[in-house]
Coordinates of C-alpha atoms in Angstrom, one line a residue:
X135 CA -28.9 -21.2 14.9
X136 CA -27.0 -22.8 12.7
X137 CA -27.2 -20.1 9.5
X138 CA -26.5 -17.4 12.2
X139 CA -23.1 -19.6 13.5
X140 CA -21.8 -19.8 9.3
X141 CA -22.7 -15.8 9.0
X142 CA -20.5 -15.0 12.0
X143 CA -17.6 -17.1 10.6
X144 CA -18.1 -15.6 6.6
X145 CA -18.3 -12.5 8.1
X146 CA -15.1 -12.8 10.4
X147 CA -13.1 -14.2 6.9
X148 CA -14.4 -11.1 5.4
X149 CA -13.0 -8.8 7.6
X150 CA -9.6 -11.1 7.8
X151 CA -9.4 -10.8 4.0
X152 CA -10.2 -7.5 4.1
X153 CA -7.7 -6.3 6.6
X154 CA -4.9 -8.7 4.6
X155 CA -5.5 -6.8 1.1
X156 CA -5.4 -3.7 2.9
X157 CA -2.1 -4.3 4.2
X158 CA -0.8 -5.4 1.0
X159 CA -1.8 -2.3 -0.7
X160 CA -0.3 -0.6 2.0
X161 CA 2.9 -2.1 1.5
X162 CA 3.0 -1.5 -2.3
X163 CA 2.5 2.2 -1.4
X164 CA 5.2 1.8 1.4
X165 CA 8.1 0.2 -1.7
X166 CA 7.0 3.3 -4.0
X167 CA 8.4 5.7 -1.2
X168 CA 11.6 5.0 -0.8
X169 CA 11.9 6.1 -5.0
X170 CA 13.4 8.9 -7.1
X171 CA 10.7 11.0 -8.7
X172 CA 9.0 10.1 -12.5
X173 CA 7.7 13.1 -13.1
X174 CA 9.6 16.0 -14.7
X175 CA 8.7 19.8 -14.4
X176 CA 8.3 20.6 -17.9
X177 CA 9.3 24.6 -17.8
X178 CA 12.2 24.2 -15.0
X179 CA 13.2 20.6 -16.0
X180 CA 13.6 19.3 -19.7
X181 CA 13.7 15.9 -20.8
X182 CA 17.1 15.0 -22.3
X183 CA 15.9 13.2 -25.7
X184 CA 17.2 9.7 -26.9
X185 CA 19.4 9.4 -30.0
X186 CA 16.7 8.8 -32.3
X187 CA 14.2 11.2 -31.1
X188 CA 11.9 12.6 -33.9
X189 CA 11.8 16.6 -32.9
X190 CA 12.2 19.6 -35.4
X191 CA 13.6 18.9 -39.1
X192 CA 16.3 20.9 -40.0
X193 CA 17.1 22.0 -43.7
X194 CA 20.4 23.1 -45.0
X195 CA 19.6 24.8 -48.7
X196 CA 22.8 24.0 -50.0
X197 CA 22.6 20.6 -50.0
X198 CA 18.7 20.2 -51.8
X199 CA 18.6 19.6 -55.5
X200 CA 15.1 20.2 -55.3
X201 CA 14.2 16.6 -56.4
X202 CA 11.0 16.3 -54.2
X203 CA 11.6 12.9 -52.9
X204 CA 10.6 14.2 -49.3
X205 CA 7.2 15.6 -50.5
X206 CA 6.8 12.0 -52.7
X207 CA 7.2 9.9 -49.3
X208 CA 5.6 12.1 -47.5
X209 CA 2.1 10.7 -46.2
X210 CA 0.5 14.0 -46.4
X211 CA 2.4 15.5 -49.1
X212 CA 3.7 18.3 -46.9
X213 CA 6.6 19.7 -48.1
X214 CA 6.6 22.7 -50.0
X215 CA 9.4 23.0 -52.8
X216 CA 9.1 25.9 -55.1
X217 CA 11.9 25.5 -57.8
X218 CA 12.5 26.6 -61.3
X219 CA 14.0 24.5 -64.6
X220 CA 17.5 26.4 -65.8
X221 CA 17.9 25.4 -69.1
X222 CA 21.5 27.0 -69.5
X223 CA 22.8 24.5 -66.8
X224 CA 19.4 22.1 -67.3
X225 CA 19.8 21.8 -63.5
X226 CA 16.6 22.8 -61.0
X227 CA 17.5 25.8 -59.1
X228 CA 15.4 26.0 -55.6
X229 CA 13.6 28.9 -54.6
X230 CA 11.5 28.1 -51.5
X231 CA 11.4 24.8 -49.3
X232 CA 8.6 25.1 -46.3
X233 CA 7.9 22.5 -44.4
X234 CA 4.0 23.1 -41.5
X235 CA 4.8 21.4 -37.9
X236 CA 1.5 22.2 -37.6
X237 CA 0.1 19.7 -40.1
X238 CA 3.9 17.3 -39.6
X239 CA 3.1 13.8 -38.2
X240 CA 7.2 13.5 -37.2
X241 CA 7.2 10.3 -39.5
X242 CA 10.7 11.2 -40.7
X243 CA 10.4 9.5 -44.3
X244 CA 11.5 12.7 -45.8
X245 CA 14.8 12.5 -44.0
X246 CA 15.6 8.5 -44.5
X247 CA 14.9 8.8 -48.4
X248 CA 16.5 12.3 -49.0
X249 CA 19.3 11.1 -51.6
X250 CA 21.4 14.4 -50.4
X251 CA 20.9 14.8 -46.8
X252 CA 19.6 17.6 -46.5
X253 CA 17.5 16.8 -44.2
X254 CA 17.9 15.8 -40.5
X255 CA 15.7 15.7 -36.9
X256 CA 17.0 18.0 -34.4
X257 CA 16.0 16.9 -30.7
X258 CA 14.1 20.6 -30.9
X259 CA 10.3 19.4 -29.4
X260 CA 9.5 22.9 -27.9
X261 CA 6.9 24.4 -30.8
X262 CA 4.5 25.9 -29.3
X263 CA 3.2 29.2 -30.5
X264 CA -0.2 31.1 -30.2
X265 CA -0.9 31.2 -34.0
X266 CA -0.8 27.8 -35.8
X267 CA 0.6 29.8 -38.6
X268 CA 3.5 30.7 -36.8
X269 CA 4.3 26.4 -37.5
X270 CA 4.8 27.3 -41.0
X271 CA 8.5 27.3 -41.5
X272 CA 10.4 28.2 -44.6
X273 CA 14.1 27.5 -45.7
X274 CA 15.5 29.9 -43.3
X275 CA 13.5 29.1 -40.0
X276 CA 14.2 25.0 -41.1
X277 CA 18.2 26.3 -41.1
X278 CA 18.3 27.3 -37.6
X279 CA 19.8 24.8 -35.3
X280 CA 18.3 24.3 -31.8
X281 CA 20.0 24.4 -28.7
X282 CA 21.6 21.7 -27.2
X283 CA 20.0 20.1 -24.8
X284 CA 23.1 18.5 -23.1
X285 CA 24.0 22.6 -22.3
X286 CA 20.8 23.1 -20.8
X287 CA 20.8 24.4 -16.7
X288 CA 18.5 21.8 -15.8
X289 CA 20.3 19.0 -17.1
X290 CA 23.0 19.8 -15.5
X291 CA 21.5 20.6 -12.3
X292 CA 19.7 16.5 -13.2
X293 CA 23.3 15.2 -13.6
X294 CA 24.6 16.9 -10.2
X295 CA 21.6 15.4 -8.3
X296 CA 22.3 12.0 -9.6
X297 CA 26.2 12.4 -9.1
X298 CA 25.4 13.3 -5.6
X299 CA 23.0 10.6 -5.1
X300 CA 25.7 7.8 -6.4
X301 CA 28.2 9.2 -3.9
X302 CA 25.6 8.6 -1.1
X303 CA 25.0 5.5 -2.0
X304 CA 21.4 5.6 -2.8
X305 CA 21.0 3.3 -5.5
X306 CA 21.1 -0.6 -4.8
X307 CA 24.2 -1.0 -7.4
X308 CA 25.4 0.0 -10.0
X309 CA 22.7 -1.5 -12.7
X310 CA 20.1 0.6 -11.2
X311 CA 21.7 4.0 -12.3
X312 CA 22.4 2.9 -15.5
X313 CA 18.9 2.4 -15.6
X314 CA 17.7 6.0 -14.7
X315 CA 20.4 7.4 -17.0
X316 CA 19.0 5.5 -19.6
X317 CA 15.5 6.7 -19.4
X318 CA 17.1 10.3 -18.9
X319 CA 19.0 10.2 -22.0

């Protein structure tokens, strides 16, 4: 009689426990409500990269000297630089510079020991193609600039929301906006 007395009682705290984390997950779930959004629709909404974001490199010819520093750093020896000796002027004289995002690991040593500066990362992260050869970029492709992000319609229609939320009042103070602009920018 006894056993069956200590069964009823374990199995009442059971259920007591039971019914005390369920209610504590519940109320997690219930804090998470009342918050913006994480996720971002990639097509319609674009992330607004940070100041040191890795994205595209971008060449300007002018500026190379063909010394082949960025293919020396490089861990994968990417880089291609085509040049030729001029022995008139004994200077290099550059003919082709290419540079495969699809073989790139975005380390960015070529740019931090490029004695010239002729390279530089561009916030440009939209590469995508249907041919991995289409990746391969040469001096001309690299010289392109990318849009700016800070023009894009969805980052202004992002700034507008948050403008209009901060007028409502919907963040606790002023910390907590400085927060989501943070991870926005």
């Amino acid at each position: 009689m006894f056993f069956m007395i200590t069964g009823f009682m374990n199995y009442g705290q059971q259920t007591v426990r039971a019914a005390r984390y369920i209610g504590q997950s519940f109320m997690i779930t219930l804090s998470h409500a009342n918050r913006l959004p994480v996720t971002i629709q990639y097509p319609y909404e674009k992330i607004i990269t940070s100041e040191r974001f890795r994205g595209r490199i971008h060449f300007e010819f002018d500026k190379c000297i063909a010394c082949e520093v960025c293919v020396r750093v490089c861990p994968i020896d990417l880089p291609v630089v085509d040049w030729k000796l001029e022995t008139d002027i004994r200077k290099k004289r550059l003919f082709n510079y290419s540079i495969d995002f699809g073989i790139c690991i975005f380390c960015g040593n070529c740019i931090e020991y490029c004695p010239t500066n002729c390279l530089s990362m561009t916030e440009e992260y939209e590469l995508s193609t249907y041919d991995r050869h289409e990746l391969n970029y040469n001096q001309i492709a690299l010289g392109r600039l990318p849009v700016s992000g800070i023009d894009d319609y969805t980052i202004r229609t992002i700034q507008i929301k948050l403008s209009s939320f901060k007028k409502k009042n919907y963040f606790k103070n002023e910390n907590h906006i400085n927060q989501i602009l943070f991870y926005i920018y």
